[in-house]
Amino acid sequence: MTSDTEPALDRLYADFTAENLRPLWLEIGDLMPESPRSRAVPHVWEWSTLSMLARRAGDLVPVGRGGERRAIALANPALDGRPFATPTLWAAIQYLNAREDAPVHRHTQNAFRFVIEGSGVWTVVGEDPVAMNRGDFLPQPGWNWHSHINVSDQPMAWIDGLDIPYQYAVDATFFEFGPASAGVTATPDRSQSERLWAHPGLAPVAQLGPTPKTPLLAYRFEHTDAALREQLTLEDAGRAATLEPGHAAVRYVNPTTGGDVMPTIRAEFHRLRRGAATTARRTVGSSVYQVFDGAGEVVLDGTPARLDIGDLIVVPSWVSCAFRTDVGLDLFQYSDAPIIERLHLGVPLSEGA
Ligand code: GTQ
Ligand code: FE2
């Protein structure tokens, strides 16, 4: 371009701006890279820090109508201070003091709780109080009324996973406050949803689906643990039962469909034997992992980090991720994979990296 076209070009760009226009040729490198380049970065949050800060919030900040929850979100360091772990997923530590309640509300965002320590809280879904114990996965599909009640003399913390950032991005969010009290008079060990749906391979004929949101509201650790233990025992016996050598995995599924528990969130539990390692992989879509037990190391795009119980790991799209352990490692994982798969995005869906 000659210098005498430059004033004209400057005027053209100024007019683009004035008319709210942007030329593709200045945007394409960022908008259409050869492969996904997440704005989010991989990051690890240590449980010891999270639980200490949640306890301090418990001492200083009340929980009640308006704020709704004493939940502290993991804010990806590269997402401008927004309370988003990844572009699609919310991750938070939530804390309730002894005898404290979090009020009833409902929202279109799909949610779950996962517990790595403590007990004494029931999450009430509709009229069904669901006990929360170590290792339990407790889905709460969107638009269910819910509250949390701590009926014990101990505080309790757990993690929340939701699709808040995704629903925010597509402007799909609705929210409603509920009654002042959940009206719970009993806190049974077994919820009504489990009494109906937690019998292996059996569905109540009066309620057969398919429904896109799981009716089973508690996936108890005793089942997760047994399933993983038996995969590894079968591997020992020479049967092809595991995902890769020394790596057992289960997916939490909706008993009415056999598919994911909720339309926007996939949840799995992975167990690595002593001395095992996963192959480095990258996928389109993002994940959050929490260390449930054991210890080890994660390598994210080549950078290693030590892992201990409770630590949370955020893996953005197309970031290579591998785990290894000397002593054994149990990992809870959730991701936005159902969104990616439903929209037929991410071709190729995954690739060794
Ligand atoms: O417990 O209902 O972390 O509505 C974020 C939004 C938890 C909850 C969060 C919520 C909840
Ligand atoms: Fe909620």
XYZ file of C-alpha atoms and ligand atoms in Angstrom:
365
model
C 0.000 0.000 0.000
C 1.375 3.418 -0.952
C 1.569 6.187 1.546
C -1.086 8.312 -0.208
C -3.709 5.599 0.413
C -3.030 5.681 4.163
C -5.135 8.724 5.040
C -7.990 7.142 3.094
C -7.443 3.848 4.893
C -7.367 5.593 8.255
C -10.667 7.266 7.347
C -12.110 3.882 6.334
C -11.168 2.314 9.680
C -12.517 5.304 11.569
C -15.791 5.009 9.656
C -15.938 1.258 10.407
C -15.626 2.080 14.091
C -18.213 4.848 13.919
C -20.668 2.462 12.233
C -19.954 -0.410 14.671
C -18.214 -2.547 12.086
C -15.064 -4.672 12.345
C -13.168 -6.088 9.368
C -12.511 -9.823 9.455
C -8.933 -9.380 8.236
C -7.954 -7.789 11.550
C -9.779 -10.408 13.657
C -9.278 -13.701 11.905
C -6.065 -14.742 13.645
C -7.767 -14.539 17.038
C -11.254 -15.663 15.999
C -10.326 -18.576 13.784
C -7.058 -20.117 14.985
C -5.940 -23.435 13.512
C -6.874 -25.167 16.747
C -8.617 -24.019 19.936
C -6.725 -21.377 21.887
C -8.616 -20.950 25.144
C -8.693 -17.587 26.830
C -8.689 -19.592 30.074
C -5.447 -20.999 31.449
C -4.770 -24.233 33.311
C -4.617 -23.696 37.052
C -4.499 -25.627 40.335
C -6.197 -24.459 43.549
C -5.029 -26.090 46.795
C -7.721 -27.432 49.092
C -5.879 -26.318 52.215
C -6.106 -22.695 51.016
C -9.702 -22.994 49.811
C -10.974 -24.575 53.019
C -9.143 -22.063 55.197
C -10.648 -19.126 53.284
C -14.116 -20.712 53.319
C -13.863 -21.097 57.114
C -12.951 -17.415 57.418
C -15.968 -16.528 55.258
C -18.054 -18.699 57.609
C -16.952 -16.573 60.550
C -17.552 -13.235 58.847
C -20.245 -13.528 56.199
C -23.847 -14.557 56.907
C -25.771 -16.724 54.478
C -29.304 -15.639 53.628
C -31.796 -14.265 51.165
C -30.217 -12.243 48.370
C -26.673 -13.648 48.515
C -28.277 -17.112 48.759
C -25.109 -19.165 49.236
C -21.743 -18.875 50.959
C -20.058 -20.114 47.796
C -16.640 -18.901 46.705
C -15.970 -19.362 43.027
C -12.714 -20.370 41.388
C -11.925 -17.488 39.048
C -9.701 -18.509 36.163
C -6.649 -16.181 36.274
C -7.081 -15.334 32.572
C -10.836 -14.640 32.539
C -10.680 -11.012 33.691
C -11.603 -11.689 37.306
C -14.965 -13.195 36.329
C -16.088 -15.998 38.683
C -15.638 -18.605 35.955
C -13.349 -21.619 36.249
C -13.557 -22.104 32.477
C -15.582 -20.379 29.728
C -18.440 -22.854 30.405
C -18.032 -24.196 33.962
C -18.489 -22.834 37.456
C -16.601 -24.369 40.364
C -16.984 -23.170 43.940
C -16.361 -24.189 47.505
C -19.500 -23.795 49.577
C -19.521 -23.595 53.376
C -22.282 -23.909 55.963
C -21.808 -23.380 59.688
C -23.286 -25.722 62.282
C -27.137 -25.551 62.320
C -27.137 -23.108 59.397
C -29.483 -23.189 56.354
C -29.071 -21.848 52.827
C -32.434 -20.626 51.492
C -34.738 -22.241 48.931
C -34.383 -21.122 45.319
C -34.369 -22.476 41.800
C -32.629 -21.594 38.576
C -32.172 -22.906 35.078
C -28.491 -23.557 35.734
C -27.730 -27.250 36.190
C -25.797 -27.990 39.358
C -24.199 -30.720 41.415
C -22.445 -31.100 44.757
C -19.414 -33.290 45.363
C -18.133 -34.009 48.868
C -14.552 -34.712 49.844
C -14.900 -34.358 53.617
C -17.478 -33.898 56.341
C -21.152 -34.707 56.712
C -24.204 -33.332 58.450
C -25.670 -31.349 55.553
C -28.739 -32.432 53.618
C -29.386 -30.821 50.278
C -33.132 -30.601 49.828
C -34.345 -31.018 46.242
C -38.035 -30.313 45.921
C -39.340 -32.040 49.037
C -36.611 -34.684 49.079
C -33.795 -34.261 51.636
C -30.590 -35.843 50.281
C -27.739 -36.640 52.683
C -24.258 -35.434 51.700
C -21.300 -37.623 52.662
C -17.692 -38.082 51.588
C -17.410 -39.258 48.004
C -21.055 -38.720 47.125
C -21.992 -37.072 43.828
C -25.275 -35.165 44.137
C -26.691 -33.798 40.876
C -29.312 -31.039 40.948
C -30.690 -30.528 37.449
C -31.908 -27.051 36.563
C -35.223 -25.609 37.772
C -35.530 -27.871 40.834
C -36.234 -25.994 44.065
C -33.291 -26.549 46.402
C -31.811 -25.526 49.718
C -29.086 -26.870 51.979
C -29.544 -27.513 55.694
C -26.808 -28.283 58.177
C -28.500 -30.252 60.955
C -25.193 -31.026 62.699
C -22.994 -29.269 65.226
C -20.086 -29.098 62.777
C -19.472 -26.823 59.807
C -19.267 -28.505 56.397
C -17.675 -27.568 53.069
C -18.132 -29.157 49.657
C -17.751 -28.213 45.996
C -20.425 -27.006 43.615
C -20.236 -27.458 39.868
C -22.650 -25.574 37.615
C -23.013 -24.461 34.010
C -23.352 -20.792 35.073
C -20.781 -19.386 32.597
C -22.301 -21.258 29.665
C -25.865 -20.195 30.437
C -24.613 -16.654 31.030
C -22.866 -16.614 27.636
C -25.997 -17.689 25.768
C -28.354 -15.537 27.894
C -30.460 -18.472 29.021
C -30.656 -17.851 32.770
C -33.838 -17.715 34.861
C -33.942 -17.569 38.666
C -36.671 -17.644 41.303
C -36.632 -17.223 45.087
C -38.479 -19.881 47.066
C -40.312 -19.959 50.388
C -38.564 -18.897 53.576
C -38.184 -22.465 54.768
C -37.691 -25.822 53.059
C -40.151 -27.267 55.577
C -38.027 -30.328 56.253
C -38.991 -32.363 59.303
C -36.940 -35.524 58.747
C -33.413 -36.178 57.440
C -33.383 -39.820 56.318
C -30.139 -41.528 55.235
C -31.786 -42.540 51.979
C -33.597 -40.044 49.803
C -36.851 -40.746 48.017
C -34.966 -40.463 44.700
C -32.651 -43.301 45.755
C -35.544 -45.420 46.971
C -37.038 -45.102 43.492
C -33.952 -45.123 41.282
C -30.908 -46.603 43.068
C -31.577 -50.267 42.372
C -29.039 -51.478 39.765
C -30.594 -52.093 36.379
C -34.138 -51.477 37.623
C -36.395 -48.527 36.855
C -39.809 -47.823 38.336
C -42.247 -48.486 35.480
C -44.561 -45.709 36.666
C -41.759 -43.169 36.035
C -39.879 -44.520 33.027
C -38.180 -41.874 30.926
C -36.341 -40.915 28.957
C -35.856 -37.631 30.775
C -32.800 -35.484 29.949
C -32.128 -34.685 33.619
C -31.370 -37.539 35.991
C -34.066 -38.388 38.565
C -31.383 -40.032 40.749
C -30.114 -37.311 43.084
C -27.392 -39.185 44.976
C -24.637 -41.405 43.597
C -23.107 -42.888 46.740
C -19.395 -43.437 47.127
C -19.783 -47.070 48.170
C -21.006 -47.847 44.635
C -18.367 -45.699 42.889
C -15.639 -47.298 44.990
C -16.844 -50.855 44.382
C -17.165 -50.278 40.626
C -13.610 -48.967 40.368
C -12.172 -51.632 42.660
C -13.771 -54.362 40.581
C -12.528 -52.920 37.285
C -9.007 -53.104 38.683
C -9.530 -56.618 40.054
C -10.771 -57.712 36.632
C -7.751 -56.079 35.033
C -5.571 -58.134 37.374
C -7.378 -61.227 36.110
C -6.457 -60.304 32.534
C -9.855 -58.959 31.492
C -10.051 -55.739 29.470
C -12.002 -53.749 32.023
C -10.025 -50.539 32.437
C -9.621 -47.407 30.334
C -5.859 -47.840 30.115
C -3.398 -49.907 32.182
C -3.894 -49.156 35.884
C -6.600 -46.562 35.138
C -10.212 -47.406 36.012
C -13.021 -44.965 35.338
C -16.779 -44.684 35.729
C -19.214 -42.152 34.359
C -22.235 -41.020 36.375
C -25.229 -41.722 34.144
C -28.887 -40.848 34.010
C -30.722 -44.144 34.643
C -33.508 -43.167 32.233
C -31.180 -42.696 29.250
C -27.790 -44.243 30.051
C -26.380 -40.858 28.980
C -25.004 -37.942 30.941
C -26.671 -36.911 34.194
C -27.475 -33.424 32.915
C -27.660 -31.817 29.460
C -24.622 -29.579 29.961
C -22.388 -31.399 32.447
C -20.634 -34.775 32.310
C -19.270 -36.228 35.548
C -16.828 -39.109 36.011
C -14.628 -40.686 38.648
C -11.134 -41.937 37.767
C -8.846 -44.162 39.811
C -5.143 -44.652 39.117
C -3.314 -47.518 40.716
C -0.086 -47.053 42.585
C 2.601 -46.280 39.979
C 0.108 -45.620 37.154
C 0.039 -42.743 34.674
C -2.487 -41.538 32.125
C -1.571 -40.798 28.527
C -1.271 -37.074 27.846
C -4.517 -36.064 26.106
C -6.259 -32.944 25.012
C -9.946 -32.512 24.253
C -12.195 -29.825 22.891
C -14.143 -28.472 25.848
C -13.023 -27.886 29.405
C -12.817 -29.931 32.601
C -12.455 -29.503 36.327
C -10.882 -32.255 38.432
C -10.828 -32.640 42.190
C -8.411 -34.987 43.936
C -10.547 -37.235 46.102
C -7.842 -39.437 47.553
C -4.165 -40.228 47.224
C -1.532 -37.932 45.797
C 0.337 -37.450 42.573
C 1.167 -35.047 39.832
C -0.637 -33.420 36.936
C 1.182 -32.195 33.830
C -0.704 -29.429 32.006
C 0.765 -28.420 28.635
C 4.102 -29.727 29.868
C 4.083 -27.974 33.255
C 3.940 -30.296 36.284
C 2.119 -29.545 39.558
C 1.939 -31.617 42.754
C -1.503 -32.780 43.861
C -2.957 -33.550 47.271
C -6.403 -34.417 48.586
C -9.016 -31.815 47.680
C -6.926 -29.895 45.165
C -8.880 -28.600 42.165
C -7.426 -28.609 38.666
C -8.877 -26.625 35.776
C -8.117 -27.865 32.266
C -9.192 -25.509 29.448
C -10.003 -26.696 25.955
C -7.149 -28.245 23.979
C -4.708 -28.110 26.905
C -2.776 -31.350 27.190
C -3.364 -33.093 30.509
C -1.729 -36.149 32.101
C -1.770 -37.552 35.640
C 0.689 -39.826 37.395
C 0.988 -41.205 40.872
C 3.323 -43.261 43.064
C 0.792 -43.967 45.808
C -2.534 -44.136 43.921
C -4.838 -41.298 42.900
C -8.632 -40.916 42.932
C -9.996 -38.088 40.778
C -13.484 -36.691 40.440
C -13.961 -34.968 37.065
C -16.662 -32.882 35.442
C -16.733 -31.299 32.010
C -18.859 -29.584 29.370
C -18.535 -32.619 27.052
C -22.320 -33.030 26.561
C -22.488 -29.549 25.004
C -19.564 -30.232 22.692
C -20.924 -33.613 21.636
C -24.533 -32.506 21.211
C -23.441 -29.684 18.918
C -21.057 -31.944 16.995
C -18.193 -29.596 17.803
C -14.633 -30.598 18.356
C -13.698 -32.559 15.266
C -11.453 -34.320 16.008
C -12.997 -34.700 19.487
C -9.722 -35.706 21.065
C -6.210 -36.502 20.047
C -3.054 -37.722 21.774
C -0.901 -34.722 22.602
O -25.947 -24.164 46.150
O -27.667 -23.484 45.058
O -21.980 -22.388 43.955
O -27.319 -21.599 43.246
C -23.718 -21.260 42.854
C -25.095 -21.069 42.677
C -24.194 -22.874 44.539
C -26.465 -23.496 45.234
C -23.294 -22.173 43.782
C -26.001 -21.786 43.435
C -25.551 -22.701 44.378
Fe -28.743 -22.928 43.554
